[in-house]
Short mmCIF file of C-alpha atoms in Angstrom, two decimals:
data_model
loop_
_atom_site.label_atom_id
_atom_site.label_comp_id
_atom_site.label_asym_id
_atom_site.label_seq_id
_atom_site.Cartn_x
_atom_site.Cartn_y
_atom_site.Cartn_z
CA UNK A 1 0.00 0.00 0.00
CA UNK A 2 3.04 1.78 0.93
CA UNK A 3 3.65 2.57 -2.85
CA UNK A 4 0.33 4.08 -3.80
CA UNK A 5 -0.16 6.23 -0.91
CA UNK A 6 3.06 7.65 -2.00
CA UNK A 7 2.16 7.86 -5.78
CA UNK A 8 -0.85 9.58 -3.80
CA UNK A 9 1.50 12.50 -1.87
CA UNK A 10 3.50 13.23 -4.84
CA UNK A 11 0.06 13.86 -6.90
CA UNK A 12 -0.59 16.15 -3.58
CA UNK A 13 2.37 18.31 -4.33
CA UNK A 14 0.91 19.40 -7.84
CA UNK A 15 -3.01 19.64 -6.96
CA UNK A 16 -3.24 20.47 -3.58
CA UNK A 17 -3.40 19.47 0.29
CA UNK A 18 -3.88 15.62 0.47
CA UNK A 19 -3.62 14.82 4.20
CA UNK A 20 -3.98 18.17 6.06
CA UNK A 21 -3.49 21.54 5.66
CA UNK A 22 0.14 22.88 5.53
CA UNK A 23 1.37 24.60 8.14
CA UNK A 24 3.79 27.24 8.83
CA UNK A 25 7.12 26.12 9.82
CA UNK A 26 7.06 27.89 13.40
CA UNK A 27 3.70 26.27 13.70
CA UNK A 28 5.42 22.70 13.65
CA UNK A 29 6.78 20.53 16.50
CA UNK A 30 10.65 20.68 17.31
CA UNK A 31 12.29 17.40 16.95
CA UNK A 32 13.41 17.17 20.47
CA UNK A 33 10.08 18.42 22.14
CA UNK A 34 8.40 15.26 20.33
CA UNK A 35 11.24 12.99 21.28
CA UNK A 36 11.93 14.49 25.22
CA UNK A 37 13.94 11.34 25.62
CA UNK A 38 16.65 11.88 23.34
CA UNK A 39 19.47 14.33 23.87
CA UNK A 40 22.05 16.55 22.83
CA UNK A 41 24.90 14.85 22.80
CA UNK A 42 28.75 17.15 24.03
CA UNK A 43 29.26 18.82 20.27
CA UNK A 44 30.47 22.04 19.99
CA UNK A 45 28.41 24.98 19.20
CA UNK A 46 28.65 26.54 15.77
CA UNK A 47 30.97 30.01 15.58
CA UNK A 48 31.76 32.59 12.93
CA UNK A 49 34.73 30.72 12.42
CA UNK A 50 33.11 27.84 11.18
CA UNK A 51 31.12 30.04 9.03
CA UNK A 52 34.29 31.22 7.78
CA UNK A 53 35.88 27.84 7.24
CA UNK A 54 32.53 26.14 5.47
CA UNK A 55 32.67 29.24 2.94
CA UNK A 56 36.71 28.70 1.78
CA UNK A 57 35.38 25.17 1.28
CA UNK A 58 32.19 25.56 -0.96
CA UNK A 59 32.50 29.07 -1.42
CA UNK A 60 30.09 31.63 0.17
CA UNK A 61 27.15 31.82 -1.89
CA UNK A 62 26.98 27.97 -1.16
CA UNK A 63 26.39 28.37 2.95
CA UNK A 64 23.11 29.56 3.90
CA UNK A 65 22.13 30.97 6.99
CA UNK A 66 18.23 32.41 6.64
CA UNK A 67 15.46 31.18 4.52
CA UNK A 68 16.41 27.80 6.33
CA UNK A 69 12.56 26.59 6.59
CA UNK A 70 13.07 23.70 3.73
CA UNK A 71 16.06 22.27 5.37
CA UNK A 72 14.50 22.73 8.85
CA UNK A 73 11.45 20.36 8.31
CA UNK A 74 10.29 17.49 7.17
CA UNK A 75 7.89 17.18 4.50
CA UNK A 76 5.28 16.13 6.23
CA UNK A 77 5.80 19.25 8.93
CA UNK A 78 5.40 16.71 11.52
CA UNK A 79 9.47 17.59 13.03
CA UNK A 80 11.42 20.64 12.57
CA UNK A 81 15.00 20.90 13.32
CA UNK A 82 17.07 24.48 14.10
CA UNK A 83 20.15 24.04 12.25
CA UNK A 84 21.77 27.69 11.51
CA UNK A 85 23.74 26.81 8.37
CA UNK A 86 23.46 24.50 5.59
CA UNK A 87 26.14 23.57 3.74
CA UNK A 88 26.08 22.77 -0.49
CA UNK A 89 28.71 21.27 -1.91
CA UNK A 90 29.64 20.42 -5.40
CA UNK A 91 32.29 17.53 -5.32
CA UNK A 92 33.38 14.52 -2.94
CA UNK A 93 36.45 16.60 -2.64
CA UNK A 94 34.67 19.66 -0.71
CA UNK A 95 32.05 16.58 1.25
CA UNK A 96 35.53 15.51 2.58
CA UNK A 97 37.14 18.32 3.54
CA UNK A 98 33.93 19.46 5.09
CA UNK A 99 33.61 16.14 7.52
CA UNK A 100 36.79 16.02 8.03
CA UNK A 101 36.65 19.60 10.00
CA UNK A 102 33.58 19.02 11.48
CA UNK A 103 35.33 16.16 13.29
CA UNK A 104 38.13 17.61 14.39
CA UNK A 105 35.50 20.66 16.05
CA UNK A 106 33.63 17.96 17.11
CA UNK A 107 30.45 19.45 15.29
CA UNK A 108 27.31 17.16 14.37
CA UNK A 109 25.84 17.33 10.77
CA UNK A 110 22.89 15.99 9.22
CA UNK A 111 23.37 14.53 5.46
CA UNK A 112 20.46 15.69 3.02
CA UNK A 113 19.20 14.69 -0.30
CA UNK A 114 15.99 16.24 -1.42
CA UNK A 115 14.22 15.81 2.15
CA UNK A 116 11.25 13.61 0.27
CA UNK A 117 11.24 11.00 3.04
CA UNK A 118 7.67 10.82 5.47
CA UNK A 119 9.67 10.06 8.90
CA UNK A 120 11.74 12.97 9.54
CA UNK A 121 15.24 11.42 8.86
CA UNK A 122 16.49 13.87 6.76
CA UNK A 123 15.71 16.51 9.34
CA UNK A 124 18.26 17.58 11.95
CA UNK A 125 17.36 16.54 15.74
CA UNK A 126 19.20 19.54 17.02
CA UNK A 127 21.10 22.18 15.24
CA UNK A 128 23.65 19.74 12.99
CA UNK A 129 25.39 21.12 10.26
CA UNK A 130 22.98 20.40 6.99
CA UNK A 131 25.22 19.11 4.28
CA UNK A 132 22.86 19.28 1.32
CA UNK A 133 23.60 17.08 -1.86
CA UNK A 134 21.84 19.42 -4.06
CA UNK A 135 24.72 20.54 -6.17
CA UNK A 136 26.54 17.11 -6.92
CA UNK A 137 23.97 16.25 -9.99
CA UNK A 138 26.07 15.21 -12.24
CA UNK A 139 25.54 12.05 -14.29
CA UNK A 140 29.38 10.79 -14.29
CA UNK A 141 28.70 8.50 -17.31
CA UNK A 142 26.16 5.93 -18.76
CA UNK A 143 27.55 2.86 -20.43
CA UNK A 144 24.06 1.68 -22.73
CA UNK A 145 26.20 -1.94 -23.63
CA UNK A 146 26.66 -2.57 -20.08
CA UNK A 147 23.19 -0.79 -18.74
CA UNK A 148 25.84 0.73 -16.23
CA UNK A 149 24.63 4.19 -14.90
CA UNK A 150 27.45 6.35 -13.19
CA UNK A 151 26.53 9.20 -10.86
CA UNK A 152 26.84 11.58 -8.10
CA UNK A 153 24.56 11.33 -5.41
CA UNK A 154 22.33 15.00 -5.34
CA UNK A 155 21.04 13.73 -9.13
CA UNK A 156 17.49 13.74 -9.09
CA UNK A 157 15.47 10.06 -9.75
CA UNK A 158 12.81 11.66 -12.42
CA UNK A 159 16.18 13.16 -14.16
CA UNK A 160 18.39 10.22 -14.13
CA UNK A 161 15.38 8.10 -15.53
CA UNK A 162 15.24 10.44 -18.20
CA UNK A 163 19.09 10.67 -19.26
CA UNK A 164 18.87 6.63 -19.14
CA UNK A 165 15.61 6.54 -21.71
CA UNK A 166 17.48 8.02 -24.35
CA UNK A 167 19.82 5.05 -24.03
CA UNK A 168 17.16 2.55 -23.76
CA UNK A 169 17.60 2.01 -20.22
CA UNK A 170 16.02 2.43 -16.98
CA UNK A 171 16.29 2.98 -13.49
CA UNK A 172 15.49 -0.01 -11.31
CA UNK A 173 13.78 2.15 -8.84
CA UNK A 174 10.53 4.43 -9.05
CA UNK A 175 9.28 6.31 -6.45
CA UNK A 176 6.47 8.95 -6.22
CA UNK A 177 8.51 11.49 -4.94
CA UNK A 178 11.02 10.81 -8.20
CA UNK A 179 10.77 14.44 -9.13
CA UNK A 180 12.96 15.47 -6.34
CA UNK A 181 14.33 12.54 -4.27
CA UNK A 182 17.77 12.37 -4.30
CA UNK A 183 19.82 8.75 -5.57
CA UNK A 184 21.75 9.67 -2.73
CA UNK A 185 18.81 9.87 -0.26
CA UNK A 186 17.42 6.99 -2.07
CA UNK A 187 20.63 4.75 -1.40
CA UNK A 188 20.78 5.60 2.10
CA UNK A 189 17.42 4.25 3.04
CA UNK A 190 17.61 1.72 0.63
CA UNK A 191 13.70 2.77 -0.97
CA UNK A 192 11.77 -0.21 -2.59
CA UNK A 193 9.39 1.68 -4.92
CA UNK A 194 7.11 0.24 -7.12
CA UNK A 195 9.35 -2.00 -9.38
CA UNK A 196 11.09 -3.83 -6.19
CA UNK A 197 8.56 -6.94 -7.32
CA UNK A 198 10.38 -6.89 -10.69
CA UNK A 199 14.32 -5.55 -9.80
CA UNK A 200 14.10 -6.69 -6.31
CA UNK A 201 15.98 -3.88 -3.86
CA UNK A 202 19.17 -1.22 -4.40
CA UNK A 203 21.36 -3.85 -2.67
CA UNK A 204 21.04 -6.01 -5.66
CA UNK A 205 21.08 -3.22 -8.40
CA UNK A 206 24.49 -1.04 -6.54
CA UNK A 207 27.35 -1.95 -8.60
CA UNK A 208 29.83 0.38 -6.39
CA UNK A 209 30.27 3.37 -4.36
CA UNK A 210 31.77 6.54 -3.27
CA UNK A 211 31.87 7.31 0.31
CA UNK A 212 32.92 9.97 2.69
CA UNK A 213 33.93 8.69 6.03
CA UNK A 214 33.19 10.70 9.56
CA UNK A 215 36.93 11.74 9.20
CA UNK A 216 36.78 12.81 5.61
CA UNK A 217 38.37 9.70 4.64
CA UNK A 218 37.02 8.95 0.87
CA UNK A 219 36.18 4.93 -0.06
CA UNK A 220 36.28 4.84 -3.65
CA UNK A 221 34.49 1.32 -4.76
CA UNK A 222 33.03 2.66 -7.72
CA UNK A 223 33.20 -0.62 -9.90
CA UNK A 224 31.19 -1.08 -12.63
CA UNK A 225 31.83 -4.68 -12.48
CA UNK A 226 28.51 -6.67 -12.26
CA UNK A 227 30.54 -10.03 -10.54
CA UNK A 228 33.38 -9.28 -7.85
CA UNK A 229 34.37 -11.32 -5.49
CA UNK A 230 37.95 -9.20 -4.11
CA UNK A 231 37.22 -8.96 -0.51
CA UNK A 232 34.35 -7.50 1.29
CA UNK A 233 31.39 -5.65 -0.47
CA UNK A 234 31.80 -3.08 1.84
CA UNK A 235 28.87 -0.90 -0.44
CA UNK A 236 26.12 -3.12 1.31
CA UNK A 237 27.00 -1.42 5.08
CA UNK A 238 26.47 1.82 3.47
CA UNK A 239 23.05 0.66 1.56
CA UNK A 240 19.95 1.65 3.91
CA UNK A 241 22.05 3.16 6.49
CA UNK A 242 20.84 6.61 6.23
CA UNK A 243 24.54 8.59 6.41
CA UNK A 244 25.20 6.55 9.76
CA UNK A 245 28.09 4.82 8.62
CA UNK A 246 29.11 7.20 6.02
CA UNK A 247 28.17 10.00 3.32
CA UNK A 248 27.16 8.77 -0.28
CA UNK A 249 28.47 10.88 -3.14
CA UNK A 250 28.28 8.79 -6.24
CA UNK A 251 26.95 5.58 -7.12
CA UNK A 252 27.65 2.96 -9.85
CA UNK A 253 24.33 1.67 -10.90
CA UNK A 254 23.21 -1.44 -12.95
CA UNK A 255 19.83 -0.49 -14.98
CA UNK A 256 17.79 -2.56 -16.79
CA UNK A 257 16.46 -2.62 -20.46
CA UNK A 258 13.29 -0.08 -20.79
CA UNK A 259 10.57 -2.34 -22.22
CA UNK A 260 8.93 -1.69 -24.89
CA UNK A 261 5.35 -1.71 -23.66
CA UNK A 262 3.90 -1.02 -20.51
CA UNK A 263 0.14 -2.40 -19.73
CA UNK A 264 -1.70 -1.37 -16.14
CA UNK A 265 -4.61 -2.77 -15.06
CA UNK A 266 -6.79 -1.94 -11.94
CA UNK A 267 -8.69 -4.60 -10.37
CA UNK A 268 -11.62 -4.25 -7.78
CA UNK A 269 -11.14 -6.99 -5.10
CA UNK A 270 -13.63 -7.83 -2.34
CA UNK A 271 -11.02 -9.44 0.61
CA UNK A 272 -7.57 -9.23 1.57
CA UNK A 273 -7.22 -12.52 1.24
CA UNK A 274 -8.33 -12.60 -2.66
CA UNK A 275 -5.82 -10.23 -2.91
CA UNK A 276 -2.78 -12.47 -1.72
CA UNK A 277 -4.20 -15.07 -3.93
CA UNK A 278 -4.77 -12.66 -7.26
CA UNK A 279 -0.71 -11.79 -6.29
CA UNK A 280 0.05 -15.26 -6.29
CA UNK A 281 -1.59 -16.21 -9.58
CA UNK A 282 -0.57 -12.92 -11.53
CA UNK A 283 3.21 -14.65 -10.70
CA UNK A 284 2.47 -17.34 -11.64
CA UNK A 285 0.91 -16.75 -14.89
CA UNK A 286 2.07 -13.34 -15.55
CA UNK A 287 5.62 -14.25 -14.94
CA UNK A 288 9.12 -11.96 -15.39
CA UNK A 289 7.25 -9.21 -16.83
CA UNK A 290 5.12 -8.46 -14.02
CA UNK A 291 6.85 -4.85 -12.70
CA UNK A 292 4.28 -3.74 -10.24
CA UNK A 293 1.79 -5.07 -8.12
CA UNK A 294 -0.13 -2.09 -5.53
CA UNK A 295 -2.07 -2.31 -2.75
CA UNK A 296 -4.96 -0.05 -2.22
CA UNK A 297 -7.53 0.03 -0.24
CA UNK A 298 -11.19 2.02 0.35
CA UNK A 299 -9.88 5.00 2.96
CA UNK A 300 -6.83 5.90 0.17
CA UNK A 301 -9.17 5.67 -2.74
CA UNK A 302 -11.79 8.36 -0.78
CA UNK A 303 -8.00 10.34 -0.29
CA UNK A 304 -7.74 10.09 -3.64
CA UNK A 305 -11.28 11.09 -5.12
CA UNK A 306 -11.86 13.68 -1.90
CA UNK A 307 -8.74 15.84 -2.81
CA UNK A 308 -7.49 15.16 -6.12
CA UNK A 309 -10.84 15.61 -7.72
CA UNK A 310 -9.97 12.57 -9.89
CA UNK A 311 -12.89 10.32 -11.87
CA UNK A 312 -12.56 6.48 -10.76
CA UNK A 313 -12.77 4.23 -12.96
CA UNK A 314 -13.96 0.97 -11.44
CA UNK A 315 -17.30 0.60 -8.71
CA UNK A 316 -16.47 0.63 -4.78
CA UNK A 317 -14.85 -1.93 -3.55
CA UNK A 318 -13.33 -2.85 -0.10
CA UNK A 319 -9.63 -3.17 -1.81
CA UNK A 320 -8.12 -2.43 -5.25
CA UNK A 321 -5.01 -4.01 -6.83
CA UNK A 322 -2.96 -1.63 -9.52
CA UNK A 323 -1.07 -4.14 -11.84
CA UNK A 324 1.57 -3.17 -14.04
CA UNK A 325 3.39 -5.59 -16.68
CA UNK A 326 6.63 -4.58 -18.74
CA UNK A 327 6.74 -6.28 -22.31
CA UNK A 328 3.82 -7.07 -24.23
CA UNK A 329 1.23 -9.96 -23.34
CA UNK A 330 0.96 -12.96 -25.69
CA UNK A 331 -2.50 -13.98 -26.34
CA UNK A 332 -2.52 -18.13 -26.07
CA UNK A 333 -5.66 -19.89 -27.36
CA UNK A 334 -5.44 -23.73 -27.31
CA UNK A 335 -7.65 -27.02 -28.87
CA UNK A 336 -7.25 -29.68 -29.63
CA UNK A 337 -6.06 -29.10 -33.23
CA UNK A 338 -6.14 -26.36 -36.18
CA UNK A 339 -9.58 -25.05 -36.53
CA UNK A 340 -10.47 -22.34 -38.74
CA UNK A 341 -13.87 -21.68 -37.49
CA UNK A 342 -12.15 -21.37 -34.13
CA UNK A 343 -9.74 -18.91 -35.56
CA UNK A 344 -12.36 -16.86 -37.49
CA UNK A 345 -14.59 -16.45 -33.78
CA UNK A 346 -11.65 -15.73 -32.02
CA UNK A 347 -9.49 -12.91 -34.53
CA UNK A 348 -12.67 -10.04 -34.72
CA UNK A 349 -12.99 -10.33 -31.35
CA UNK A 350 -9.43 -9.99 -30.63
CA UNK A 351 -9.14 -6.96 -33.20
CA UNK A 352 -12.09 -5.09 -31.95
CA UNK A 353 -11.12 -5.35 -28.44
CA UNK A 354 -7.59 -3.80 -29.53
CA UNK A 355 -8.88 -1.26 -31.25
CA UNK A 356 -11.49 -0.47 -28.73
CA UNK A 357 -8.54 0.22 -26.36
CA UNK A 358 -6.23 2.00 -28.73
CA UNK A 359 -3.87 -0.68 -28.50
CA UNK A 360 -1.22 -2.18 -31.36
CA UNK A 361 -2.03 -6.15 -33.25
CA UNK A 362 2.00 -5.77 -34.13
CA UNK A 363 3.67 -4.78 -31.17
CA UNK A 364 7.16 -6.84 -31.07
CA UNK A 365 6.87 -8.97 -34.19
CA UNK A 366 6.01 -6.74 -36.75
CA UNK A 367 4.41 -6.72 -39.63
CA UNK A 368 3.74 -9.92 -41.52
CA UNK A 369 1.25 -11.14 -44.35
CA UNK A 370 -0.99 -12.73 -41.57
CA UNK A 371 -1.12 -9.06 -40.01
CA UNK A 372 -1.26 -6.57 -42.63
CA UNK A 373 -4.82 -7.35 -44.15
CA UNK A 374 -6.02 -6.60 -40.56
CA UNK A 375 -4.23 -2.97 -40.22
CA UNK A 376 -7.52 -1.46 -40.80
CA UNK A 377 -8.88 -2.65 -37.80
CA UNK A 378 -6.84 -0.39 -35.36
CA UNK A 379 -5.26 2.21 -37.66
CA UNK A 380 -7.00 5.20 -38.85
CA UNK A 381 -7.89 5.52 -42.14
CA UNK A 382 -5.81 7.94 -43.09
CA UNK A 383 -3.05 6.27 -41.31
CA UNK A 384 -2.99 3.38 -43.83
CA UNK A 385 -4.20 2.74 -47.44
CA UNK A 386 -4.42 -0.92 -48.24
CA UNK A 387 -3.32 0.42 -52.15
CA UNK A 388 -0.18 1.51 -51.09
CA UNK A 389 1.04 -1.59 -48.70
CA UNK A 390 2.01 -3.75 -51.76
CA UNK A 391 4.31 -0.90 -52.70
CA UNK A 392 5.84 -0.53 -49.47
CA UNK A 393 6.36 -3.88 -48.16
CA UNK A 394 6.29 -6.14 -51.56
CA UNK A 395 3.87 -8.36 -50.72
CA UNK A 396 0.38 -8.52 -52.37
CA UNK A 397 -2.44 -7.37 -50.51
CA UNK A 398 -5.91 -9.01 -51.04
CA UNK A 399 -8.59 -6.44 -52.27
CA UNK A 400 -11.37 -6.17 -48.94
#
């Protein structure tokens, strides 16, 4: 359910409130007055001095001190931290020499992507240092005959996805906040998404990477090998951490083949149960190319149709499934042998129902004898003129 309700929040940023209405920053809850229990561990407080340092580092257009609200609070305004500077750096080079000072002063810092995430980790506690990863969005390189995506960590999902499609790739990972998570912020909690059923999770898809220790110390595993077995694969510790262990900066990334065809359907289902066992079959029957498989149920679809002002589709129902298969579906009819009168009951309906749904009789095979004469059942006309086919594809073409 986890991924819809998302899916749901990101629509929420475009159209409007979704779960309350959004409140001031002032108006939200400090961290540490929601959590008494935790405290403030013996780091020093921050000086000019600091201020001073941070700016040699990234430069001083690149430390803020006011307008701090974003960095402050949680998406959700449900925490609010009071950090007094936030720090943007460009390179793993300036991430490093930044930790490394902060150690040495003994001064806490908080690690932020693009502060997407619903349970106020990306948030400072206290008043950490906010190291944003905003400027490091660079795509380092994409190999398209490995499917091996190189980049730094403040690159945005949505954007990444979109520098991969013109290679015929993908990202293994889609979120509903992909317009302005981070891959860094995404690594760190190690997010599932909506095509973990398909891809599985980020500890399987991280080739390598780049991290900044609590010392400044830089581990540089970005290997875009897909099999290594030299040692440790240290990259797992750092994988759903969130910046505990270390500081992400880049990532080496293995990304799969972007199908072809992508078919949804949304099914109305009357018990949980029926649900487990429509999962269980779609597997089964469905296969590899089953990419998505959502669980929603009757409070998020009244979210949905209360705020977003959206048309539903399909009658109430206790719970919905959304479905999503990558690749085309094969239509299998079998008897008992060759029939013709089977095949000429079974091809108009077949055609029709295509057509009816603006969908493609040709979609990986292409065009053959068998499927030309039927063109004209989900082209326009203007789109194809029987006359010409013999001309462009050599064959003839029976007069209908």
């Amino acid at each position: 359910m986890h991924g819809v309700v998302r899916q749901l929040i990101a629509c929420n940023r475009r159209f409007g409130p979704l779960l309350s209405t959004r409140l001031l920053s002032n108006d939200v809850t400090l961290t540490k007055e929601r959590y008494p229990n935790l405290s403030r561990k013996e780091f020093s407080p921050l000086t000019d001095k600091d201020v001073n340092t941070f700016e040699s580092i990234v430069g001083k257009g690149n430390v803020l001190q006011s307008d701090l609200e974003f960095y402050n609070t949680d998406w959700l305004k449900t925490v609010r931290g009071q950090s007094e500077v936030v720090l943007r750096p460009e390179s793993t080079e300036e991430v490093s020499a930044i930790l490394k000072y902060c150690n040495e002063r003994t001064l806490a810092v908080c690690p932020q992507g693009g502060n997407t995430g619903l349970v106020g980790g990306s948030v400072p506690v206290f008043d950490e240092v906010v190291i944003s990863t905003a400027r490091m969005n660079k795509v380092i390189n994409i190999d398209p005959t490995a499917g091996v995506l190189m980049c730094q960590a403040g690159c945005i999902l949505e954007n990444v996805d979109k520098a991969l499609s013109q290679h015929d790739l993908m990202m293994p990972l889609d979120l509903g906040a992909k317009g302005s998570c981070h891959i860094g912020g995404n690594l760190s909690t190690n997010a599932g998404g909506i095509r973990l059923i398909r891809y599985g999770s980020l500890h399987g898809s991280v080739l390598g990477l780049e991290v900044v220790l609590a010392n400044g110390d830089v581990i540089n595993n970005m290997n875009p090998l897909i099999k290594d077995n030299t040692g440790y694969d240290l990259k797992q510790l750092f994988i759903g951490a969130e910046g505990t262990l270390g500081f992400i900066t880049a990532a080496t990334i293995k990304c799969p083949t972007k199908p072809n065809s992508v078919n949804s359907a949304l099914i109305a289902v009357e018990t949980f149960a029926d649900c487990l066992k429509i999962l269980s079959l779609t597997k089964k029957h469905v296969g590899e190319i089953l990419s998505a498989f959502e669980f929603l149920d009757l409070a998020s679809r009244h979210l949905m149709l209360e705020n977003l002002e959206l048309p539903y589709p399909i009658a109430e129902s206790p719970f919905y499934l959304l479905i999503e298969t990558s690749g085309n579906l094969h239509l299998n009819i079998t008897c008992k042998e060759y029939s013709q009168e089977v095949m000429d009951m079974i091809e108009p309906y077949v055609y029709d129902w295509t057509r009816g749904r603006d969908g493609s009789i040709s979609a990986e095979h292409g065009l053959v004898l068998l499927v030309v004469v039927e063109l004209f059942y989900v082209m326009l006309p203007n789109a194809v003129v029987l006359d010409n086919i013999e001309m462009y594809y050599l064959i003839p073409v029976m007069q209908l």
